[in-house]
Short mmCIF file of N, CA and C in Angstrom, two decimals:
data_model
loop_
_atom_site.label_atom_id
_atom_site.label_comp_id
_atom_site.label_asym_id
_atom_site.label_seq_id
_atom_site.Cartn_x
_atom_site.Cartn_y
_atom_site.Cartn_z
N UNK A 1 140.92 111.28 95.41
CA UNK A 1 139.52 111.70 95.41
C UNK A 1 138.65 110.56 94.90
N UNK A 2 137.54 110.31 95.28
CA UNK A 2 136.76 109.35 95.20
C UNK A 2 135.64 109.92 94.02
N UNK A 3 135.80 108.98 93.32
CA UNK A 3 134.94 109.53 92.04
C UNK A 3 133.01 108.67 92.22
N UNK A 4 132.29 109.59 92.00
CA UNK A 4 131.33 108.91 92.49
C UNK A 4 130.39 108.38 91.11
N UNK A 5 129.67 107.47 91.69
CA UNK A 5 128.91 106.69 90.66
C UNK A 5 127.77 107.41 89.39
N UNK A 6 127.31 107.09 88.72
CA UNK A 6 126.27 107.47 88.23
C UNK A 6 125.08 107.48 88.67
N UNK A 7 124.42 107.79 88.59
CA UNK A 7 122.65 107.64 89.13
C UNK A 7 121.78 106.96 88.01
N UNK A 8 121.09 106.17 88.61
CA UNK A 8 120.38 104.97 87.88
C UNK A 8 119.19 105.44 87.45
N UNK A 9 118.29 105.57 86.72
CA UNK A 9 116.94 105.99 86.85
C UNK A 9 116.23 105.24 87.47
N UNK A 10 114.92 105.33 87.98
CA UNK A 10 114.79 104.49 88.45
C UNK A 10 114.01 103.45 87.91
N UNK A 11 113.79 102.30 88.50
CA UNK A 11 113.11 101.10 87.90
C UNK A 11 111.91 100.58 88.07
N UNK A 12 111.19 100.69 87.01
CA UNK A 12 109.64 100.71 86.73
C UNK A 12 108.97 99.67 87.97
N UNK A 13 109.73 98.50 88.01
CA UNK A 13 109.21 97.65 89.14
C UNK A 13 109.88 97.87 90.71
N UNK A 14 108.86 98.14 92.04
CA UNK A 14 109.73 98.73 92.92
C UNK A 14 110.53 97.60 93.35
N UNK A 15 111.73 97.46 93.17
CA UNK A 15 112.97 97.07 93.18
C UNK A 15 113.24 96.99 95.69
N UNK A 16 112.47 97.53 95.84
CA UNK A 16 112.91 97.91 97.41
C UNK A 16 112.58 96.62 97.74
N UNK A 17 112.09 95.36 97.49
CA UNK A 17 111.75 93.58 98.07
C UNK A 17 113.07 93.14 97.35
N UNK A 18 113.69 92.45 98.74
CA UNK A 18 114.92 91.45 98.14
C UNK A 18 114.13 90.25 97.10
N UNK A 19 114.23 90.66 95.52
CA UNK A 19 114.00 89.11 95.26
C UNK A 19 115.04 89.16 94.18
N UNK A 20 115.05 87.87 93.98
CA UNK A 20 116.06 87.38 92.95
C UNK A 20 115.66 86.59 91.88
N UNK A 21 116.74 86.21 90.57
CA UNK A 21 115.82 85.86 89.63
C UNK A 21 116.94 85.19 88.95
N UNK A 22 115.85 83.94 88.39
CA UNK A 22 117.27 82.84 87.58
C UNK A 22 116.60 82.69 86.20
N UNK A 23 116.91 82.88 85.45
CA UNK A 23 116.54 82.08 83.84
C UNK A 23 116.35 81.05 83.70
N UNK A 24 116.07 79.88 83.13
CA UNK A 24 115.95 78.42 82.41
C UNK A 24 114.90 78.09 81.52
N UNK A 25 115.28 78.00 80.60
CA UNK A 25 114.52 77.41 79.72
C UNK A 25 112.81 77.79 79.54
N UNK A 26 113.12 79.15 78.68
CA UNK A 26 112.00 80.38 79.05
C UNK A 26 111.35 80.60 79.85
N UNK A 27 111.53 80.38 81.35
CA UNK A 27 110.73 80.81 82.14
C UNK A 27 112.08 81.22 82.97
N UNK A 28 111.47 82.27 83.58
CA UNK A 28 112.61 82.64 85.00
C UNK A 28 111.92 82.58 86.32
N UNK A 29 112.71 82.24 87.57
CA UNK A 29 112.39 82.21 88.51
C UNK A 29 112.58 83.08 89.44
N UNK A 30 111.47 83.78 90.05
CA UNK A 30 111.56 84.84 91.02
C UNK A 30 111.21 83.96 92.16
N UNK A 31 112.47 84.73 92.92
CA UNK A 31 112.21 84.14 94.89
C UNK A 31 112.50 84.81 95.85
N UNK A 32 112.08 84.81 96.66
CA UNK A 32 112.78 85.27 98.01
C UNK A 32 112.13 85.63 98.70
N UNK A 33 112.34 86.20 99.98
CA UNK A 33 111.11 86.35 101.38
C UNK A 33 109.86 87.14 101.29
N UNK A 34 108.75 86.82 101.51
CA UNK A 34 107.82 87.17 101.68
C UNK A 34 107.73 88.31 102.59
N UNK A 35 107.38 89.71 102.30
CA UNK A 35 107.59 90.96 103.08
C UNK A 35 106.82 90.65 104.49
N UNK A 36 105.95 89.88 104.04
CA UNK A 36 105.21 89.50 105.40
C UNK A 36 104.98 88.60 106.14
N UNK A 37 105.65 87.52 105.75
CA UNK A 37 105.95 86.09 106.79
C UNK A 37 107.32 86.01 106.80
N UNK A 38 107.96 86.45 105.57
CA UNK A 38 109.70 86.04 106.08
C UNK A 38 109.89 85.11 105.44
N UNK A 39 109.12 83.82 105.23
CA UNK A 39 109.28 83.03 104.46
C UNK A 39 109.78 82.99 103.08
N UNK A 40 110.26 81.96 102.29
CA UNK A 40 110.84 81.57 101.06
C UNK A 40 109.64 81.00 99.99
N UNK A 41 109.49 82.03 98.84
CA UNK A 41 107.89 81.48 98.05
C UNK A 41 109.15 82.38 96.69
N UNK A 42 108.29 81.67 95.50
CA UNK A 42 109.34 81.68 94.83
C UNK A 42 107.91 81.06 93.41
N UNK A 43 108.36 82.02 92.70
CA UNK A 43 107.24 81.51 91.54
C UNK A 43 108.10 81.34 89.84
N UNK A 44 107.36 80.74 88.41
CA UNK A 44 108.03 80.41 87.25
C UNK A 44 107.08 81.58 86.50
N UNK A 45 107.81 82.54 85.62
CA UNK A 45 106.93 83.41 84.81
C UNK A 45 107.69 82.70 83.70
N UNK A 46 106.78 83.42 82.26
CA UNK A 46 107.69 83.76 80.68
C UNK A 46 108.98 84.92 81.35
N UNK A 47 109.73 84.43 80.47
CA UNK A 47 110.95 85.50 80.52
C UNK A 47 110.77 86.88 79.50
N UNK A 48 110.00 86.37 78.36
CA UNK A 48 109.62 87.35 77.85
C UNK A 48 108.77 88.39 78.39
N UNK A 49 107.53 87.74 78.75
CA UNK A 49 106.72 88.08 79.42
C UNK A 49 107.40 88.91 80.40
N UNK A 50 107.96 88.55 81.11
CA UNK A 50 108.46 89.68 82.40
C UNK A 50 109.14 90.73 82.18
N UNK A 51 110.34 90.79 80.90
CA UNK A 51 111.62 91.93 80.39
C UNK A 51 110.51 92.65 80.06
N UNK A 52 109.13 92.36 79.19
CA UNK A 52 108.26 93.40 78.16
C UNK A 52 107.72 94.09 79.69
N UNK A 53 107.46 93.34 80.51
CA UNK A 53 107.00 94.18 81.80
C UNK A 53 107.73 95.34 82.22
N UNK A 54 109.24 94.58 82.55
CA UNK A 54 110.25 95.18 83.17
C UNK A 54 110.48 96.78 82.29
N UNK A 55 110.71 96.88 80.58
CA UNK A 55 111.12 97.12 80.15
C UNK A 55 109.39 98.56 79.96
N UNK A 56 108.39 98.12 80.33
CA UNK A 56 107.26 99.10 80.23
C UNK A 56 106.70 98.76 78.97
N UNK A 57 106.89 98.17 78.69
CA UNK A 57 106.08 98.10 77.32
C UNK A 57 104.32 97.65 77.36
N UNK A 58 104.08 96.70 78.21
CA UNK A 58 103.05 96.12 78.66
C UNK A 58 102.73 96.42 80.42
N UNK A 59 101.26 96.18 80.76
CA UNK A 59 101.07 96.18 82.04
C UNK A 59 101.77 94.65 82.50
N UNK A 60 101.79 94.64 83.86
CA UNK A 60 102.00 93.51 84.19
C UNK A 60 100.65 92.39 83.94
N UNK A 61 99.70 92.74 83.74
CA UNK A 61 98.34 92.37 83.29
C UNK A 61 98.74 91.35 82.15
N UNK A 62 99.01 91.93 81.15
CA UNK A 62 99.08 92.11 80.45
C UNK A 62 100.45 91.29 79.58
N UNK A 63 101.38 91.39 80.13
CA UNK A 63 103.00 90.92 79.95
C UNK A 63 102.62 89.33 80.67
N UNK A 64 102.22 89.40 81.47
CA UNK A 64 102.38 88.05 82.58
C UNK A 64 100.51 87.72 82.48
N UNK A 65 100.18 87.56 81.59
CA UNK A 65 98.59 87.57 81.09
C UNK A 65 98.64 85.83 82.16
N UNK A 66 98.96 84.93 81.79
CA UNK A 66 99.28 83.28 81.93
C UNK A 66 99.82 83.04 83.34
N UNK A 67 99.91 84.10 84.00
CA UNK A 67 100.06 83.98 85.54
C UNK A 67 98.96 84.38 86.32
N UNK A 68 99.07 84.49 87.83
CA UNK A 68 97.61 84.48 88.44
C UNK A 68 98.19 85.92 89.52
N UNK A 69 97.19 85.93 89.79
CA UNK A 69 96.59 87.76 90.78
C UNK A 69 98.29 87.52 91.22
N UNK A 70 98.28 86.39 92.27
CA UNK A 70 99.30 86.41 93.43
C UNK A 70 100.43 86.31 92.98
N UNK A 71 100.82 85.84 91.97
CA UNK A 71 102.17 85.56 91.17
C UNK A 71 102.76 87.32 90.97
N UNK A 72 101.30 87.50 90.18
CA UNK A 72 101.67 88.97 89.70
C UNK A 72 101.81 89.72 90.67
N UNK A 73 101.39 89.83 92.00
CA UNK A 73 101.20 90.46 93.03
C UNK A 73 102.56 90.30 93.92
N UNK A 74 103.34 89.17 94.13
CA UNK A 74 104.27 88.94 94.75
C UNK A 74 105.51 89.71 93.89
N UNK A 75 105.45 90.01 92.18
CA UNK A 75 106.66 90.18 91.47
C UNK A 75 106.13 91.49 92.02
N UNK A 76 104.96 92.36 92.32
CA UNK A 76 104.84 94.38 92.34
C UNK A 76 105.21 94.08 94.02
N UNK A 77 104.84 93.31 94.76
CA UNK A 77 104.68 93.82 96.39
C UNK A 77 105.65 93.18 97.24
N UNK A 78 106.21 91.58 96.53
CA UNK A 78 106.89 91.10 97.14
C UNK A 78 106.30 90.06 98.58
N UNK A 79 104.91 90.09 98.48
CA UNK A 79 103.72 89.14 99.13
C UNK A 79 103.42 88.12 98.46
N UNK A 80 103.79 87.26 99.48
CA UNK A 80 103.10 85.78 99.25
C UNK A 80 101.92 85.52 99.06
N UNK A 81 101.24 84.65 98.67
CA UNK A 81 99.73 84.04 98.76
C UNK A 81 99.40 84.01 100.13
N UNK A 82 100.41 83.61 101.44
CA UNK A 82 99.98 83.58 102.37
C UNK A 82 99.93 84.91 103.05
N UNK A 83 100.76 85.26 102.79
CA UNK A 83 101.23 87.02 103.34
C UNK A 83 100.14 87.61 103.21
N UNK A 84 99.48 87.35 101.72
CA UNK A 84 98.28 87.95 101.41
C UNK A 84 97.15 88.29 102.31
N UNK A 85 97.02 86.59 102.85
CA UNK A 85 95.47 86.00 103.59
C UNK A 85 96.21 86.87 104.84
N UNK A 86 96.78 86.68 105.77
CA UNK A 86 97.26 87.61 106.84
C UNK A 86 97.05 88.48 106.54
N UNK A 87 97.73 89.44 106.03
CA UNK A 87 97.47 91.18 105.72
C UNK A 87 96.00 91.25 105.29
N UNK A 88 94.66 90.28 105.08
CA UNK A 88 93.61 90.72 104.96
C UNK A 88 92.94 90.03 106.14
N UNK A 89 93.68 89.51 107.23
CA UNK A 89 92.68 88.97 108.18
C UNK A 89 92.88 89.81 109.60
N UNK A 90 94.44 90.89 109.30
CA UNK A 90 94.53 91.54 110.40
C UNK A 90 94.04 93.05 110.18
#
């Protein structure tokens, strides 16, 4: 019999955009395709800054204060800066 998994709650940031994320030297790097070009865009936050996000403690406003609209916008939507200008010119 196949024993089945637990159920996760779910996670404050929507998690449904493939991105990925590396640590170094307090900043981590989020990357991966742009929901709306496909393309590879890839930005440097605080690491702190992002777990206090991740973790709800702060808005993303707020947690990632030292980043800009699109940074913050690509870690909630998974849109590029360019993705952006498209999705407001069509």
């Amino acid at each position: 019999m196949i024993q089945e998994l637990p159920k996760r709650h779910a996670s404050l940031v929507p998690m449904k955009f493939k991105r990925f994320f590396e640590s170094r030297n307090q900043k981590i790097r989020i990357f991966g395709p742009c929901e709306v070009t496909g393309k590879n865009y890839e930005i440097f936050v605080s690491v702190e800054g992002f777990f206090v996000y991740l973790q709800g403690f702060k808005s993303i406003q707020e947690a990632l204060s030292g980043s800009s609209d699109e940074e913050r916008d690509f870690i909630q939507t998974g849109i590029s800066p360019e993705g952006r200008k498209i999705r407001i010119t069509t």
